[in-house]
Amino acid sequence: MGFQEAIIRSYDGLVDRGRVEDLERRCEVGPSERVFLFTDTMGDPICRIRSSPMHKMLVAELDNQLVGVIQGSIKVVTVHHKKPPPNDQAKVGYILGLRVSPLYRRKGIGSNLVSKLEEWFIDNDADYAYMATEKDNLASVRLFITKFGYVRFRTPAILVNPVRYRPRHVSSNVEIAKLKVEEAEYLYRKCMANTEFFPHDIDKVLGNKLSLGTWVAYPRGELKDFGVHGHLPESWAMLSVWNSGELFNLRLGNAPLSCLMYAKSWKWMARVFPCFKLLPSMPDFFIPFGFYFMYGLHHEGPLSGKLVRALCQFVHNMAATTSENCKVIVTEVGGCDPVRHHIPHWKLLSCYEDLWCIKALKSEDRRTNSVHEFTRTHPTKSLFVDPREV
């Protein structure tokens, strides 16, 4: 009997929803020597890309079973930060959520899914395709770099901080204020429009119901006005918060023995000695949990590092007091961005070198090696990570 090739087609919510969720449960995320994360999309497998301007989900069927899935989105972003507008922008396709059933791997199903998604990018006039993976996910690296010709582009840091019982201290010398959506959009376009992968539709991001708001921090007592004709303080910092837990939950499926023992020991001590709740503890990651994603971090001035930390502590306290489901605060920043040293995080849960890879899709860009403009230049300090693609 000849080899049967999988059928690749668009996702149909009425037919595929339950089968995609079952596939997600059978596929772990994360390198085996660290942790496995299982994703619970809470009945909406397409939730991670639904807020993107354009999105697509493909599934693979073989032997009357759903054996693979992939998702993609398209948007306009800043890519050439040294070129004047509009030459600094490009339409990019983002690949995420590639899953193949463990029993059907090494049959070319993942490759077929990637090829079909790239065709959709090209049909919609995308200039580039990019993806993110763990740098030690060798199967993913071989697939995209060796087979499909992607090149290593950036290595941002994913920083994760648990939400704990005890509120974090925010200095009384720091003033924190929430901006209106229009004020936030103005500041982002003024201060971050040249940042790599800054989304052209930042107004849609900030106005999304999942975006909880934008906050600024500055030294107490300084004159400030963050409006169009305002005067900015010498030192200030800004960030926005996205409630990813409203879309999907995560659950830890595997962890180092030290992590398991630590979590179980703290649960036991908290029951026997209630006073231990005042000390730092690890949330129970072995039941489904949500998270807040901090995005659009920007800071200026000699005191900005302390102001970034104050904002992070503020977001922690907000999560601890307003959300029962939020157990971690996550952010992703450029690997060379010094702001990472001011963001509270746990090394055990964080990833200091996520890997982004990129590929030119148009023939003229491939002939001129335009993608080398990314790889030849030294990584910029700042990198805008769109919360809609987390």
PDB file of N, CA, C and O in Angstrom, residues 3 11 13 16 22 34 36-37 49-50 62 85 121 148 173 194 221 246 266 276 290 310 331 336 347-348 352 373 384:
ATOM      1  N   PHE A   3       2.078   5.306   0.333  1.00  0.00           N
ATOM      2  CA  PHE A   3       2.041   6.270   1.442  1.00  0.00           C
ATOM      3  C   PHE A   3       0.876   7.238   1.260  1.00  0.00           C
ATOM      4  O   PHE A   3       0.702   7.818   0.184  1.00  0.00           O
ATOM      5  N   TYR A  11      -9.410  25.382   9.204  1.00  0.00           N
ATOM      6  CA  TYR A  11     -10.090  24.981  10.437  1.00  0.00           C
ATOM      7  C   TYR A  11     -11.585  25.272  10.346  1.00  0.00           C
ATOM      8  O   TYR A  11     -12.002  26.346   9.898  1.00  0.00           O
ATOM      9  N   GLY A  13     -14.713  25.377  12.887  1.00  0.00           N
ATOM     10  CA  GLY A  13     -15.036  25.330  14.305  1.00  0.00           C
ATOM     11  C   GLY A  13     -16.084  24.319  14.665  1.00  0.00           C
ATOM     12  O   GLY A  13     -16.007  23.677  15.731  1.00  0.00           O
ATOM     13  N   ASP A  16     -14.107  20.779  14.000  1.00  0.00           N
ATOM     14  CA  ASP A  16     -12.749  20.515  14.489  1.00  0.00           C
ATOM     15  C   ASP A  16     -12.494  20.928  15.929  1.00  0.00           C
ATOM     16  O   ASP A  16     -11.458  20.564  16.488  1.00  0.00           O
ATOM     17  N   ASP A  22      -8.324  18.182  21.831  1.00  0.00           N
ATOM     18  CA  ASP A  22      -7.749  16.888  22.204  1.00  0.00           C
ATOM     19  C   ASP A  22      -6.294  16.795  21.753  1.00  0.00           C
ATOM     20  O   ASP A  22      -5.434  16.281  22.492  1.00  0.00           O
ATOM     21  N   ARG A  34      13.311  20.879  30.919  1.00  0.00           N
ATOM     22  CA  ARG A  34      12.842  21.967  31.774  1.00  0.00           C
ATOM     23  C   ARG A  34      11.404  21.696  32.210  1.00  0.00           C
ATOM     24  O   ARG A  34      11.168  21.125  33.241  1.00  0.00           O
ATOM     25  N   PHE A  36       7.049  20.974  30.817  1.00  0.00           N
ATOM     26  CA  PHE A  36       6.029  20.816  29.803  1.00  0.00           C
ATOM     27  C   PHE A  36       4.866  21.715  30.185  1.00  0.00           C
ATOM     28  O   PHE A  36       4.407  21.689  31.329  1.00  0.00           O
ATOM     29  N   LEU A  37       4.375  22.504  29.244  1.00  0.00           N
ATOM     30  CA  LEU A  37       3.197  23.325  29.463  1.00  0.00           C
ATOM     31  C   LEU A  37       2.075  22.817  28.579  1.00  0.00           C
ATOM     32  O   LEU A  37       2.274  22.601  27.385  1.00  0.00           O
ATOM     33  N   ILE A  49      -5.145  33.908  18.039  1.00  0.00           N
ATOM     34  CA  ILE A  49      -4.954  34.765  16.870  1.00  0.00           C
ATOM     35  C   ILE A  49      -6.215  35.538  16.504  1.00  0.00           C
ATOM     36  O   ILE A  49      -6.205  36.329  15.574  1.00  0.00           O
ATOM     37  N   ARG A  50      -7.283  35.326  17.244  1.00  0.00           N
ATOM     38  CA  ARG A  50      -8.565  35.922  16.883  1.00  0.00           C
ATOM     39  C   ARG A  50      -8.517  37.449  16.853  1.00  0.00           C
ATOM     40  O   ARG A  50      -9.237  38.099  16.099  1.00  0.00           O
ATOM     41  N   LEU A  62      -5.483  12.700   8.629  1.00  0.00           N
ATOM     42  CA  LEU A  62      -4.911  11.462   8.095  1.00  0.00           C
ATOM     43  C   LEU A  62      -5.559  10.298   8.812  1.00  0.00           C
ATOM     44  O   LEU A  62      -5.716  10.327  10.048  1.00  0.00           O
ATOM     45  N   PRO A  85       9.594  56.648   7.183  1.00  0.00           N
ATOM     46  CA  PRO A  85       8.260  56.141   6.833  1.00  0.00           C
ATOM     47  C   PRO A  85       7.912  56.534   5.397  1.00  0.00           C
ATOM     48  O   PRO A  85       8.326  57.605   4.931  1.00  0.00           O
ATOM     49  N   PHE A 121       0.235  33.356   3.372  1.00  0.00           N
ATOM     50  CA  PHE A 121       0.951  34.625   3.562  1.00  0.00           C
ATOM     51  C   PHE A 121       1.204  35.301   2.212  1.00  0.00           C
ATOM     52  O   PHE A 121       0.945  36.492   2.037  1.00  0.00           O
ATOM     53  N   PHE A 148      13.243  25.115   5.486  1.00  0.00           N
ATOM     54  CA  PHE A 148      12.492  26.213   4.886  1.00  0.00           C
ATOM     55  C   PHE A 148      13.303  27.491   4.711  1.00  0.00           C
ATOM     56  O   PHE A 148      12.785  28.485   4.202  1.00  0.00           O
ATOM     57  N   ASN A 173       7.983  57.333  46.682  1.00  0.00           N
ATOM     58  CA  ASN A 173       8.585  58.409  45.887  1.00  0.00           C
ATOM     59  C   ASN A 173       8.218  58.316  44.409  1.00  0.00           C
ATOM     60  O   ASN A 173       8.672  59.132  43.605  1.00  0.00           O
ATOM     61  N   ASN A 194       9.560  53.571  15.955  1.00  0.00           N
ATOM     62  CA  ASN A 194      10.742  53.044  15.263  1.00  0.00           C
ATOM     63  C   ASN A 194      11.274  51.759  15.874  1.00  0.00           C
ATOM     64  O   ASN A 194      12.314  51.251  15.450  1.00  0.00           O
ATOM     65  N   GLY A 221       6.007  64.392  42.496  1.00  0.00           N
ATOM     66  CA  GLY A 221       6.249  65.816  42.620  1.00  0.00           C
ATOM     67  C   GLY A 221       6.718  66.482  41.349  1.00  0.00           C
ATOM     68  O   GLY A 221       6.716  67.709  41.260  1.00  0.00           O
ATOM     69  N   GLU A 246      -7.847  35.459  30.015  1.00  0.00           N
ATOM     70  CA  GLU A 246      -9.214  35.468  29.506  1.00  0.00           C
ATOM     71  C   GLU A 246      -9.338  34.641  28.231  1.00  0.00           C
ATOM     72  O   GLU A 246     -10.436  34.255  27.844  1.00  0.00           O
ATOM     73  N   TRP A 266       5.966  23.985  50.246  1.00  0.00           N
ATOM     74  CA  TRP A 266       5.326  25.240  50.621  1.00  0.00           C
ATOM     75  C   TRP A 266       3.857  25.047  50.900  1.00  0.00           C
ATOM     76  O   TRP A 266       3.290  25.679  51.803  1.00  0.00           O
ATOM     77  N   PHE A 276       3.837  31.231  57.431  1.00  0.00           N
ATOM     78  CA  PHE A 276       4.715  31.118  56.271  1.00  0.00           C
ATOM     79  C   PHE A 276       4.106  31.755  55.029  1.00  0.00           C
ATOM     80  O   PHE A 276       4.790  31.971  54.033  1.00  0.00           O
ATOM     81  N   GLY A 290      -4.112  31.309  34.676  1.00  0.00           N
ATOM     82  CA  GLY A 290      -3.990  32.366  33.681  1.00  0.00           C
ATOM     83  C   GLY A 290      -2.787  33.245  33.979  1.00  0.00           C
ATOM     84  O   GLY A 290      -2.081  33.051  34.976  1.00  0.00           O
ATOM     85  N   ALA A 310       9.056  49.661  39.709  1.00  0.00           N
ATOM     86  CA  ALA A 310       7.859  50.078  40.434  1.00  0.00           C
ATOM     87  C   ALA A 310       6.597  49.705  39.657  1.00  0.00           C
ATOM     88  O   ALA A 310       5.601  49.247  40.248  1.00  0.00           O
ATOM     89  N   THR A 331       6.535  38.870  30.638  1.00  0.00           N
ATOM     90  CA  THR A 331       6.872  39.884  29.640  1.00  0.00           C
ATOM     91  C   THR A 331       7.985  39.346  28.762  1.00  0.00           C
ATOM     92  O   THR A 331       8.669  38.372  29.120  1.00  0.00           O
ATOM     93  N   CYS A 336      19.073  42.361  24.279  1.00  0.00           N
ATOM     94  CA  CYS A 336      20.089  43.361  24.623  1.00  0.00           C
ATOM     95  C   CYS A 336      19.511  44.538  25.402  1.00  0.00           C
ATOM     96  O   CYS A 336      20.230  45.504  25.677  1.00  0.00           O
ATOM     97  N   LYS A 347      14.265  32.925  37.739  1.00  0.00           N
ATOM     98  CA  LYS A 347      15.113  32.272  36.755  1.00  0.00           C
ATOM     99  C   LYS A 347      14.573  30.894  36.392  1.00  0.00           C
ATOM    100  O   LYS A 347      14.640  30.462  35.235  1.00  0.00           O
ATOM    101  N   LEU A 348      14.029  30.170  37.377  1.00  0.00           N
ATOM    102  CA  LEU A 348      13.530  28.818  37.156  1.00  0.00           C
ATOM    103  C   LEU A 348      12.427  28.786  36.103  1.00  0.00           C
ATOM    104  O   LEU A 348      12.308  27.826  35.339  1.00  0.00           O
ATOM    105  N   TYR A 352      15.838  32.983  28.916  1.00  0.00           N
ATOM    106  CA  TYR A 352      16.650  34.145  28.584  1.00  0.00           C
ATOM    107  C   TYR A 352      17.001  34.244  27.112  1.00  0.00           C
ATOM    108  O   TYR A 352      17.486  35.283  26.657  1.00  0.00           O
ATOM    109  N   GLU A 373      19.267  42.451   6.160  1.00  0.00           N
ATOM    110  CA  GLU A 373      19.257  43.736   6.855  1.00  0.00           C
ATOM    111  C   GLU A 373      18.996  43.532   8.342  1.00  0.00           C
ATOM    112  O   GLU A 373      19.433  44.304   9.175  1.00  0.00           O
ATOM    113  N   PHE A 384       9.285  45.255  20.191  1.00  0.00           N
ATOM    114  CA  PHE A 384       7.881  45.286  20.578  1.00  0.00           C
ATOM    115  C   PHE A 384       7.279  43.908  20.347  1.00  0.00           C
ATOM    116  O   PHE A 384       7.249  43.408  19.214  1.00  0.00           O
TER     117      PHE A 384
END
